[in-house]
C-alpha positions as a printed Julia matrix, in Angstrom:
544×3 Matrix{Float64}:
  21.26  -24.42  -16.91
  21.44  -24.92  -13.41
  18.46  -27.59  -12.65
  18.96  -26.88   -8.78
  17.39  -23.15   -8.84
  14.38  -21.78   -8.35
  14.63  -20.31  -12.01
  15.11  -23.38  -13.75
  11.91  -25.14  -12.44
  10.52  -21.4   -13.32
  11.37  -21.76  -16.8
  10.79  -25.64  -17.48
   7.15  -25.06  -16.09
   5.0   -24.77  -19.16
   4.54  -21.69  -22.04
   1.23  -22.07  -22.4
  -1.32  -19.29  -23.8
  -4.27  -19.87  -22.69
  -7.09  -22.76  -22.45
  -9.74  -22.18  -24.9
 -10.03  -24.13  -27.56
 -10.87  -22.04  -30.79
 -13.07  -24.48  -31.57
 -15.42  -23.83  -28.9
 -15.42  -20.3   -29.69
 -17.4   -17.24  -31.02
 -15.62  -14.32  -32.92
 -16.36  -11.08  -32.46
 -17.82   -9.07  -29.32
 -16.6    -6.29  -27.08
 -15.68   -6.58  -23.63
 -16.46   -3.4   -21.13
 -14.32   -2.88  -18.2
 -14.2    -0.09  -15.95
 -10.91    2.32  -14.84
 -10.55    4.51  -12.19
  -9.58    7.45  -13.39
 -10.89   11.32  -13.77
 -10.82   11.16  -18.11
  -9.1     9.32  -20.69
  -6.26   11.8   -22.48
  -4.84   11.51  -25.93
  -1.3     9.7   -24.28
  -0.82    6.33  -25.64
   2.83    6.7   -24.03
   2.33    2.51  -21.7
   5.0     4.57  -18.99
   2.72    7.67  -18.63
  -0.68    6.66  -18.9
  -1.55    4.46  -15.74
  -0.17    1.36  -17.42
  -3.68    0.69  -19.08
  -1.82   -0.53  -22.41
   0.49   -3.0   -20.72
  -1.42   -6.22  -22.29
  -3.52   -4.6   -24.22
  -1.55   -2.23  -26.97
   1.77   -3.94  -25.57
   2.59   -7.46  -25.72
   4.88   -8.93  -23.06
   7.82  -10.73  -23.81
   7.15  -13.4   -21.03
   4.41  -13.69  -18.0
   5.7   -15.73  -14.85
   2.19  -17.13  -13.43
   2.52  -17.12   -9.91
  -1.0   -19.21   -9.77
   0.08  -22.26  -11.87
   3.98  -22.24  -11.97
   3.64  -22.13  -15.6
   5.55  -19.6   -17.68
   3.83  -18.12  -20.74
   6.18  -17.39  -23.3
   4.75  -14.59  -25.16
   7.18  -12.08  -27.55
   9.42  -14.32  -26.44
   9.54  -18.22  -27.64
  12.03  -19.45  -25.25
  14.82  -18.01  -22.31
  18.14  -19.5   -21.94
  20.6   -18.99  -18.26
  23.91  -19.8   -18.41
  25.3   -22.49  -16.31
  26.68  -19.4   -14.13
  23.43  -17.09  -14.05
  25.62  -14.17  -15.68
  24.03  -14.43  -19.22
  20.35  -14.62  -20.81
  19.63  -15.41  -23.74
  15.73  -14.95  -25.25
  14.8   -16.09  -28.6
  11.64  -14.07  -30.25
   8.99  -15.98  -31.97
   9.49  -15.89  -35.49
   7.42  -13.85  -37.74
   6.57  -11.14  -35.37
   5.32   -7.81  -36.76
   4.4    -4.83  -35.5
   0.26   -3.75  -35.82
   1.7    -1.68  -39.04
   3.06   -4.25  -40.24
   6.74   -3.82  -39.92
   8.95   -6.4   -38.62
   9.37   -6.6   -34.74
  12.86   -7.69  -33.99
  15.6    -8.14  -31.19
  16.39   -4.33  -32.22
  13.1    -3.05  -30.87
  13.45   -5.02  -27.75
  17.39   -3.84  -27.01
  15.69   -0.77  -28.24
  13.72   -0.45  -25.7
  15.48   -1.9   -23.32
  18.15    1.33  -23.69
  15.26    3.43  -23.66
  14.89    3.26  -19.83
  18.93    3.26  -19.51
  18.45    6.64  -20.79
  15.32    7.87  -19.28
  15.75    6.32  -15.7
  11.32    6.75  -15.1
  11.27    4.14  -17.56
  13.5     2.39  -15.16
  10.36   -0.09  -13.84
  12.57   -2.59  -12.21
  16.01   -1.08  -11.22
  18.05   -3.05  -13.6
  19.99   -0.26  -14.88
  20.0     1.84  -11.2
  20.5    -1.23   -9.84
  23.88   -2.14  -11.27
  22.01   -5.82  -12.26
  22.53   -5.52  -16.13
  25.41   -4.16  -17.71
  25.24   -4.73  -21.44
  22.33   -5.73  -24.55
  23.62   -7.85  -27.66
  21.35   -8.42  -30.44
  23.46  -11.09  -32.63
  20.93  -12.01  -34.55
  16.86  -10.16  -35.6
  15.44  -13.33  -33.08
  18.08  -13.26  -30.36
  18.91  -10.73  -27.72
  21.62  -11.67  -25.09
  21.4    -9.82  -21.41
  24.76   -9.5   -19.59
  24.29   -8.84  -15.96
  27.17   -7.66  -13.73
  26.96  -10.1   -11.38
  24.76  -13.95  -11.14
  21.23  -13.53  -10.9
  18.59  -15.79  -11.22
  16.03  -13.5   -10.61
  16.3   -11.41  -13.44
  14.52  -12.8   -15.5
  11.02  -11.8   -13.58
  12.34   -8.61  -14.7
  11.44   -8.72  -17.77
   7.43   -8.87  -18.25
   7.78   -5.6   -16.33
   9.34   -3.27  -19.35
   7.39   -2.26  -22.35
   8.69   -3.46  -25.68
   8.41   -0.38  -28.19
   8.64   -0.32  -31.9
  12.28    1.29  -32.78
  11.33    2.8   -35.49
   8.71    5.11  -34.55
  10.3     5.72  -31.11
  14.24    6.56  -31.89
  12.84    9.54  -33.19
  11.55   10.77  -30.35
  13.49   14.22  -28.81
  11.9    13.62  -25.36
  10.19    9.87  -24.39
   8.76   10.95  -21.26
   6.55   13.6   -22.61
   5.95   11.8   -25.68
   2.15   11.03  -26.23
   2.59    8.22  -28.65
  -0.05   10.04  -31.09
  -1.07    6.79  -34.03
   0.28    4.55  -31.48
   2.15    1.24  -33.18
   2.03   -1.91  -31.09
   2.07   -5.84  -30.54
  -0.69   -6.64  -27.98
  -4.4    -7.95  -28.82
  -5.7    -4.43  -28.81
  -3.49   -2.09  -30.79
  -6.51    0.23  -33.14
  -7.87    2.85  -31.16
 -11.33    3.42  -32.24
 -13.01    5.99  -29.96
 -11.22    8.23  -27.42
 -13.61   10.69  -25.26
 -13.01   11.42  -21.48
 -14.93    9.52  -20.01
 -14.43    6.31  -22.97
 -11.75    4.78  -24.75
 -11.96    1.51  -27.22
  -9.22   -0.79  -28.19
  -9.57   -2.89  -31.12
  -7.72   -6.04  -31.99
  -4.38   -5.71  -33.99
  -4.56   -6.91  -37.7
  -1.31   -8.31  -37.42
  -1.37  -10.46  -33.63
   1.05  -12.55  -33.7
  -1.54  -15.58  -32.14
  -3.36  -16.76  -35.09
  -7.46  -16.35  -34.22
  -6.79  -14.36  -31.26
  -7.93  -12.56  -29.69
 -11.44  -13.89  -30.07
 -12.77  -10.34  -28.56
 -13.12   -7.46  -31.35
 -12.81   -4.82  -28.84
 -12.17   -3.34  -25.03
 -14.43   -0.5   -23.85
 -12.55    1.35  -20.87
 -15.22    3.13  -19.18
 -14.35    5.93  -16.44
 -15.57    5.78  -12.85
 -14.55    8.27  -10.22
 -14.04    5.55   -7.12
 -15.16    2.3    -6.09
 -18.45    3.51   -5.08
 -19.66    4.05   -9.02
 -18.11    0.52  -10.56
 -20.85   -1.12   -7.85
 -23.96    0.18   -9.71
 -21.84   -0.1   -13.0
 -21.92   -3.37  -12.47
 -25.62   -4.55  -11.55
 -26.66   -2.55  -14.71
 -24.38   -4.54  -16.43
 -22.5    -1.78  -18.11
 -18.94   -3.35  -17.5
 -18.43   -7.39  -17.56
 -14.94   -7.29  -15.24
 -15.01   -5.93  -12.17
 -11.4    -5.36  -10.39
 -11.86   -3.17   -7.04
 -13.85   -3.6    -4.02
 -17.6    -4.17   -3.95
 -19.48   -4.13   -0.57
 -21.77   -6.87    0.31
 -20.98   -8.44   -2.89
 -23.51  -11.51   -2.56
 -26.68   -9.33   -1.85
 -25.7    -6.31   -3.96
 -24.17   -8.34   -7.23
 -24.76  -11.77   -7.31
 -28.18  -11.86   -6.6
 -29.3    -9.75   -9.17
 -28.78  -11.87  -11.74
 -27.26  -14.98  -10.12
 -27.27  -17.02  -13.56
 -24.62  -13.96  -14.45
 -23.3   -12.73  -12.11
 -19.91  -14.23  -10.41
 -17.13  -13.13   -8.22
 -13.86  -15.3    -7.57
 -11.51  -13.97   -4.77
  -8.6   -15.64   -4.48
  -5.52  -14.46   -2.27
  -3.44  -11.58   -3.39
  -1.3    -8.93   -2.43
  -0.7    -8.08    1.82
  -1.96   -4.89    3.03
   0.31   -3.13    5.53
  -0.03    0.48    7.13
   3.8     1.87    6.39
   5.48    3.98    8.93
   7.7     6.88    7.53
  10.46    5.59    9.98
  12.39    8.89    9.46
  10.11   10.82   11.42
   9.94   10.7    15.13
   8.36    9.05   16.52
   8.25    6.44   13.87
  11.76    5.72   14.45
  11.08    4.51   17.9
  10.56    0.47   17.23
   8.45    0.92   20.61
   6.6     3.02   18.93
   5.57    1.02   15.64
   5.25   -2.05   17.69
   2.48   -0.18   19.77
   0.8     1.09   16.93
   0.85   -2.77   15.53
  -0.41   -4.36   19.3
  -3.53   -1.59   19.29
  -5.02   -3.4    16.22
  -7.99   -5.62   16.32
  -6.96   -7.27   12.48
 -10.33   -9.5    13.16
 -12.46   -6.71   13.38
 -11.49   -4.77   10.85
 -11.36   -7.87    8.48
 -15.57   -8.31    9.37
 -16.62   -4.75    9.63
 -14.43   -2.29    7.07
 -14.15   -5.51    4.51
 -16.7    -7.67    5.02
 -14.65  -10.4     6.15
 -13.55  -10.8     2.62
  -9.1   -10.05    3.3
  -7.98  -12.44    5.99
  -6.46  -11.11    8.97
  -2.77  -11.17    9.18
  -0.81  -11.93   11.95
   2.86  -12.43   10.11
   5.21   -9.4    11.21
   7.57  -11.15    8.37
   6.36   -8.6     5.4
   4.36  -11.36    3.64
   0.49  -12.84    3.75
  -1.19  -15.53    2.54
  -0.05  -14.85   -1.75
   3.04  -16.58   -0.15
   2.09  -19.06    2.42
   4.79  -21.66    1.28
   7.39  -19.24    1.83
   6.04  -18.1     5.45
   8.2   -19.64    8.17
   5.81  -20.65   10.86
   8.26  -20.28   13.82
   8.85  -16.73   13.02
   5.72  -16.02   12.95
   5.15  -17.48   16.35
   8.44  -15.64   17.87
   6.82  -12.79   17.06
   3.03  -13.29   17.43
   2.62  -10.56   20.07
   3.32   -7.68   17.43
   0.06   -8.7    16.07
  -2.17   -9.71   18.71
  -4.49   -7.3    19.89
  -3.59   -6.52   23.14
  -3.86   -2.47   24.01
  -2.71   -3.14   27.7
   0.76   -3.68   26.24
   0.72   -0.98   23.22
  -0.43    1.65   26.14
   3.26   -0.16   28.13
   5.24    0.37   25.4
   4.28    4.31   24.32
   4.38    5.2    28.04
   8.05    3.75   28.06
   8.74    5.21   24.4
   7.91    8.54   27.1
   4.9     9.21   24.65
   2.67    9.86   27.35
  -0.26   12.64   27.91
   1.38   15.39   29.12
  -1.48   18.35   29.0
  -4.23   16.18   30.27
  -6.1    16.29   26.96
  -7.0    12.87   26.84
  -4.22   11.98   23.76
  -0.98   11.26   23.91
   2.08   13.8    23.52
   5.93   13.77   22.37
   8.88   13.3    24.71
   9.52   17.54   23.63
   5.55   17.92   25.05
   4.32   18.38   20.97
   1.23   16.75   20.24
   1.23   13.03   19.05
  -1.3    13.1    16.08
  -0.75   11.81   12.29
  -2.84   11.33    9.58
  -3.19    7.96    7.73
  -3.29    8.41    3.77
  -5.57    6.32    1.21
  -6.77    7.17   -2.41
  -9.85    9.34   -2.3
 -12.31    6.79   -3.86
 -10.95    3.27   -2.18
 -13.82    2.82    0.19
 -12.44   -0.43    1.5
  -9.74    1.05    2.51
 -10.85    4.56    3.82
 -13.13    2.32    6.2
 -10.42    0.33    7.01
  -8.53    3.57    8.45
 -11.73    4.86   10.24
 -11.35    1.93   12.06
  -7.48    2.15   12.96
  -8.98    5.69   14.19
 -11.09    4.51   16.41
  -9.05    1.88   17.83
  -5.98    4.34   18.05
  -8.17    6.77   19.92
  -8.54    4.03   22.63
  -5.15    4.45   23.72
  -4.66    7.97   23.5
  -3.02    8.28   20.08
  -4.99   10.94   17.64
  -4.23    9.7    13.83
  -6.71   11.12   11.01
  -7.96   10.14    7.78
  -6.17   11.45    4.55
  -7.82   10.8     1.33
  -6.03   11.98   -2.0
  -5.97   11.39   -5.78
  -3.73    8.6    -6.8
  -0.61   11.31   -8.2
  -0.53   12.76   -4.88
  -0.5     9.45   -2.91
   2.16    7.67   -5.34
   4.67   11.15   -5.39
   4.6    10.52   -1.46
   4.78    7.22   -1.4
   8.09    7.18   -4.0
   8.95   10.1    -2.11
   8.69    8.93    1.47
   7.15   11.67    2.24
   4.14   10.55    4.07
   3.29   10.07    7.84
   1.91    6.75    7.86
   0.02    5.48    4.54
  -2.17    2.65    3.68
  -0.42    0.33    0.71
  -0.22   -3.17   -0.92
   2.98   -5.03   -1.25
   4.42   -6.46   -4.41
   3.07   -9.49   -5.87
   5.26  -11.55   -8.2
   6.36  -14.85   -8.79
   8.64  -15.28   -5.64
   7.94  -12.85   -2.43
  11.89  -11.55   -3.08
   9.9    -9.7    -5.23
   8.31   -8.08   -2.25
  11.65   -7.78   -0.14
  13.38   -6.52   -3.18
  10.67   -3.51   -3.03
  10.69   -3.02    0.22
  14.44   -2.7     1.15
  16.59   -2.49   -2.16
  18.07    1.27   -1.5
  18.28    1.67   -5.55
  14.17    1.36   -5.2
  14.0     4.18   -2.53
  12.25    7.41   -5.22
  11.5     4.38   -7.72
   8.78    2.82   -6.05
   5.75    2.64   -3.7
   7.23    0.38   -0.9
  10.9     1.65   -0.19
   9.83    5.33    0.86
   9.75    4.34    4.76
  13.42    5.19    5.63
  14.72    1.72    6.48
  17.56    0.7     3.75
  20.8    -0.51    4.06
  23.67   -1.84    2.3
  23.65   -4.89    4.29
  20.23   -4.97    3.29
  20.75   -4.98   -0.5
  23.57   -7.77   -0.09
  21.27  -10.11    1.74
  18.48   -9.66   -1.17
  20.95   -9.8    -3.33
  22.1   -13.06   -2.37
  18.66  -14.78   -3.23
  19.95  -14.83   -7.2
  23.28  -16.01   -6.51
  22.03  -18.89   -4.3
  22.46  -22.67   -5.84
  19.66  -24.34   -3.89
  15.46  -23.54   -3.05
  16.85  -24.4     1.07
  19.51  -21.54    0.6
  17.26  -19.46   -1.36
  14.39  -20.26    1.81
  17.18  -19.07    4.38
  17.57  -15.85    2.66
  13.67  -15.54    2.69
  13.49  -16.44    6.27
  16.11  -13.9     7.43
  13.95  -11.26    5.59
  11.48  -11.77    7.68
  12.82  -12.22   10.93
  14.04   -8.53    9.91
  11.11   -7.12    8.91
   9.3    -8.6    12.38
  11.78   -7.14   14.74
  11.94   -3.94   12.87
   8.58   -3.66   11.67
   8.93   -0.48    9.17
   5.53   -1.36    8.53
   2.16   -2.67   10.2
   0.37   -5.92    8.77
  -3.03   -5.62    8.53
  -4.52   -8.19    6.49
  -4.24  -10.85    3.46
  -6.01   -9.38    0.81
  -8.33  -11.31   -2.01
  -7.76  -10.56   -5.6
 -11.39   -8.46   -6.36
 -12.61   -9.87   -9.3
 -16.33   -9.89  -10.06
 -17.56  -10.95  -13.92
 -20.48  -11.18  -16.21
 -21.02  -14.47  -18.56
 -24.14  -12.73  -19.67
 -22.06  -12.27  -22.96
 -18.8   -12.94  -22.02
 -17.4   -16.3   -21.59
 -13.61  -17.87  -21.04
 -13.07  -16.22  -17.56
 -10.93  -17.72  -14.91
 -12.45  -19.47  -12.25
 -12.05  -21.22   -8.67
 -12.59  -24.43  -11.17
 -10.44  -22.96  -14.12
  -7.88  -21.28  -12.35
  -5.35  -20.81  -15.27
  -4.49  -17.53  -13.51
  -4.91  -14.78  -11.26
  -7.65  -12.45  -12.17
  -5.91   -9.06  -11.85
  -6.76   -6.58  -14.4
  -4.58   -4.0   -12.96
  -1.47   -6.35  -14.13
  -0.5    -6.24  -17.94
   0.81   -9.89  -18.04
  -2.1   -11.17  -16.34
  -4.73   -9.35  -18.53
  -3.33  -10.32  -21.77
  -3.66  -14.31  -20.72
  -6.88  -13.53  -19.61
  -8.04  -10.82  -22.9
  -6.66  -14.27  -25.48
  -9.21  -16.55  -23.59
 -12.37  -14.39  -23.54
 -15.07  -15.0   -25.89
 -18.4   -14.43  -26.57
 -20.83  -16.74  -25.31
């Protein structure tokens, strides 16, 4: 193995599973968490259902914890790179079974692996569409062998991203992507489903977990909640224990009703960015998004839509403060303008994009004399962000540019977003182990219908070589370079607006529940909404 990449101090930085002793433990108990969603179905299919089952009914093979630097072999007991990043080669644990008992082996996971070969929605990570891996051996039941076309050492963060499957109930299968999953079979904590109602669904552990004495919970109560708006009250009753989405005035309206209890932890997560469909005019005007950037006051929006939880951000390179070591502080300066508020220049630079008022109206108007007016979409529900666009109204409005509020359901807002359909939308950026991650998103053209983040119309094939690059480089300096011409790109080009650095919402109850992460025990990040992250989290939880 090459001991000069980024991978290799990756991989030699710990498996560990958790840091409970089960000595200090209670059996038993059942953990209630809520989901935002209209009614649990009868689909137990982890690609069609939300992703609820990632870490729950499906173990990963490996979780990359971006918080520690520690990777937590799971499925998997250990990862081998060739000396030329071509070849990996991942050893199961031994014993592994299935929660009906038969045998899971390197078949099920080159199994599965196929699987999204041949169904391309399966496809999570674009290494099939992406040309990165070209073949699966399984010489052995323990070992399975990935041959990529080209060197790669980021490949291997793709693989806590694909659902392992049991072979044997899922070869016979006419159709995967309509599949259900009905009597689902799987290798996660939670694998026995023991109630299923619309507006309920409980998990209960797998007989035949591969951890011995874990998971210490006996069950996971999914409750549904329409929007962000319903968790909050949810929550001071005390009918869920995990909080994951926004909670206004969390102090006043959580903690202090039951302050022995009740306990949030925010640390920094993904960036929040307004993206600009830059195949529209006159999105394709840099001018253009560059006003639309200089009009924002990040500050105020921080302390009034948020209270003053995100943290403003004023890097045009793509990234926020998840990745501070990676942020190149110069760029950021060269291009500090694009994100200070100034509306004396935004109103400059429409006037010489010759978006100007032309019928006296008040708002601003098209070179062609059309009307200059958008809409900004969010997820009907996300109040944090719905008041984060009232704002970028408002402050819009003060230089003449009339933008709107859009609020859908989630399968409308994620079709446009894969789509690029939208106008201007409200979205997160990837958070992984490295921010290529995020660039890889953003840019990668084989990601443009895939995913949330490559729908804004600005992908090349120089592009793709220059992310492409990052796996083939020898050194963390070369690897940096790559990462800092990403983000002199994404400044001058700006395909989409930073707005702010937001915290990981995570609010919890040790009325009955202990083993959480904490600001003192941070053994990782506290994202439910990520499978590799809630299973660490689901095999340290206990009852108090």
């Amino acid at each position: 193995m090459n001991k000069k990449t980024l991978l290799a101090a990756l991989i030699l930085g710990g498996c560990a599973t958790g840091s409970v002793s089960a000595d200090a433990v209670k059996q038993g108990g059942t953990l209630n968490v809520p989901i935002i969603t209209t009614s649990f179905v009868d689909n137990f299919n982890p690609y069609t259902s939300k992703d609820v089952f990632h870490g729950t009914m499906f173990e990963p093979l490996v979780v990359f914890n971006n918080m520690t630097g520690e990777t937590h072999y799971r499925l998997a007991e250990s990862l081998d790179v060739s000396d030329d990043l071509k070849t990996i080669t991942l050893t199961l644990r031994d014993g592994l079974k299935w929660s009906d008992e038969n045998p899971l082996t390197s078949g099920d996971v080159a199994f599965s692996f196929e699987l999204a070969k041949s169904n391309p929605a399966f496809d999570s990570k674009g290494v099939w569409s992406g040309g990165n891996l070209a073949s699966i051996e399984t010489p052995d039941e323990r070992t399975v062998v990935f041959k990529l076309n080209a060197p790669d050492s980021t490949f291997i963060w793709n693989l806590e991203k694909y659902h392992v499957l049991p072979k044997h109930i899922w070869e016979k299968v006419d159709n995967a992507t309509t599949f259900t999953n009905p009597n689902p079979v799987g290798s996660g904590p939670m694998t026995t489903v023991k109630l299923l109602k619309p507006q309920q669904m409980e998990l209960c552990r797998n007989p035949h977990y591969y951890l011995e004495g874990r998971p210490y919970l006996d069950c996971v109560v999914f409750r549904s909640y329409n929007d962000n708006s319903q968790i909050q009250p949810a929550l001071i009753k005390g009918e869920i224990d995990w909080g994951s989405n926004f909670i206004a005035d969390v102090e006043s309206t959580f903690v202090k009703r039951d302050p022995q209890h009740n306990h949030f932890w925010y640390p920094a997560n993904d960036a929040i960015h307004l993206y600009l469909n830059t195949q529209k005019a006159p999105f394709n005007d840099v001018r253009v998004r560059q006003a639309l950037s200089m009009a924002l006051d990040r500050e105020l929006i921080v302390d009034l839509a948020a209270y003053g939880y995100p943290t403003p951000n004023f890097n045009a390179g793509g990234i926020g403060d998840l990745y501070g070591q990676y942020i190149n502080g110069d760029i950021t300066k060269q291009f500090e303008h694009l994100t200070s508020f100034d509306q004396d220049k935004a109103n400059a630079l429409l006037d010489e994009a010759g978006v100007v008022d032309k019928d006296g109206d008040g708002y601003r108007d098209l070179p062609d004399g059309s009307p200059f007016q958008f809409d900004i979409s969010v997820v009907n529900g996300w109040t944090d962000w719905i008041q984060t666009i009232q704002m970028v109204n408002e402050l819009y409005d003060e230089i003449g540019v009339k933008s709107g509020l859009k609020t859908v359901d989630w399968s409308v807002y994620e079709k446009s977003l894969r789509q690029g359909t939208y106008d201007v939308a409200i979205n997160w950026s990837m958070v992984a182990t490295n921010p290529i991650s995020a660039y890889q998103e953003y840019y990668l053209s084989d990601r443009v219908g895939k995913g949330m983040h490559a729908g804004h119309g600005m992908n090349s094939a120089e592009l793709d070589a220059l992310i492409n690059s990052f796996g083939q480089a020898g050194t963390e300096e070369e690897q940096q370079a790559i990462l800092n011409q990403l983000q002199t790109f994404t400044a001058e080009n700006l395909p989409f607006i930073p707005l702010f650095s937001n915290p990981t919402w995570f609010q919890y109850r040790t009325k009955n529940i202990a083993g959480w992460p904490t600001e003192e025990n941070p053994y990782i990040q506290p994202v439910w909404y990520d499978g590799g992250k809630r299973v660490i989290i689901l095999n340290n939880l206990h009852l108090r």
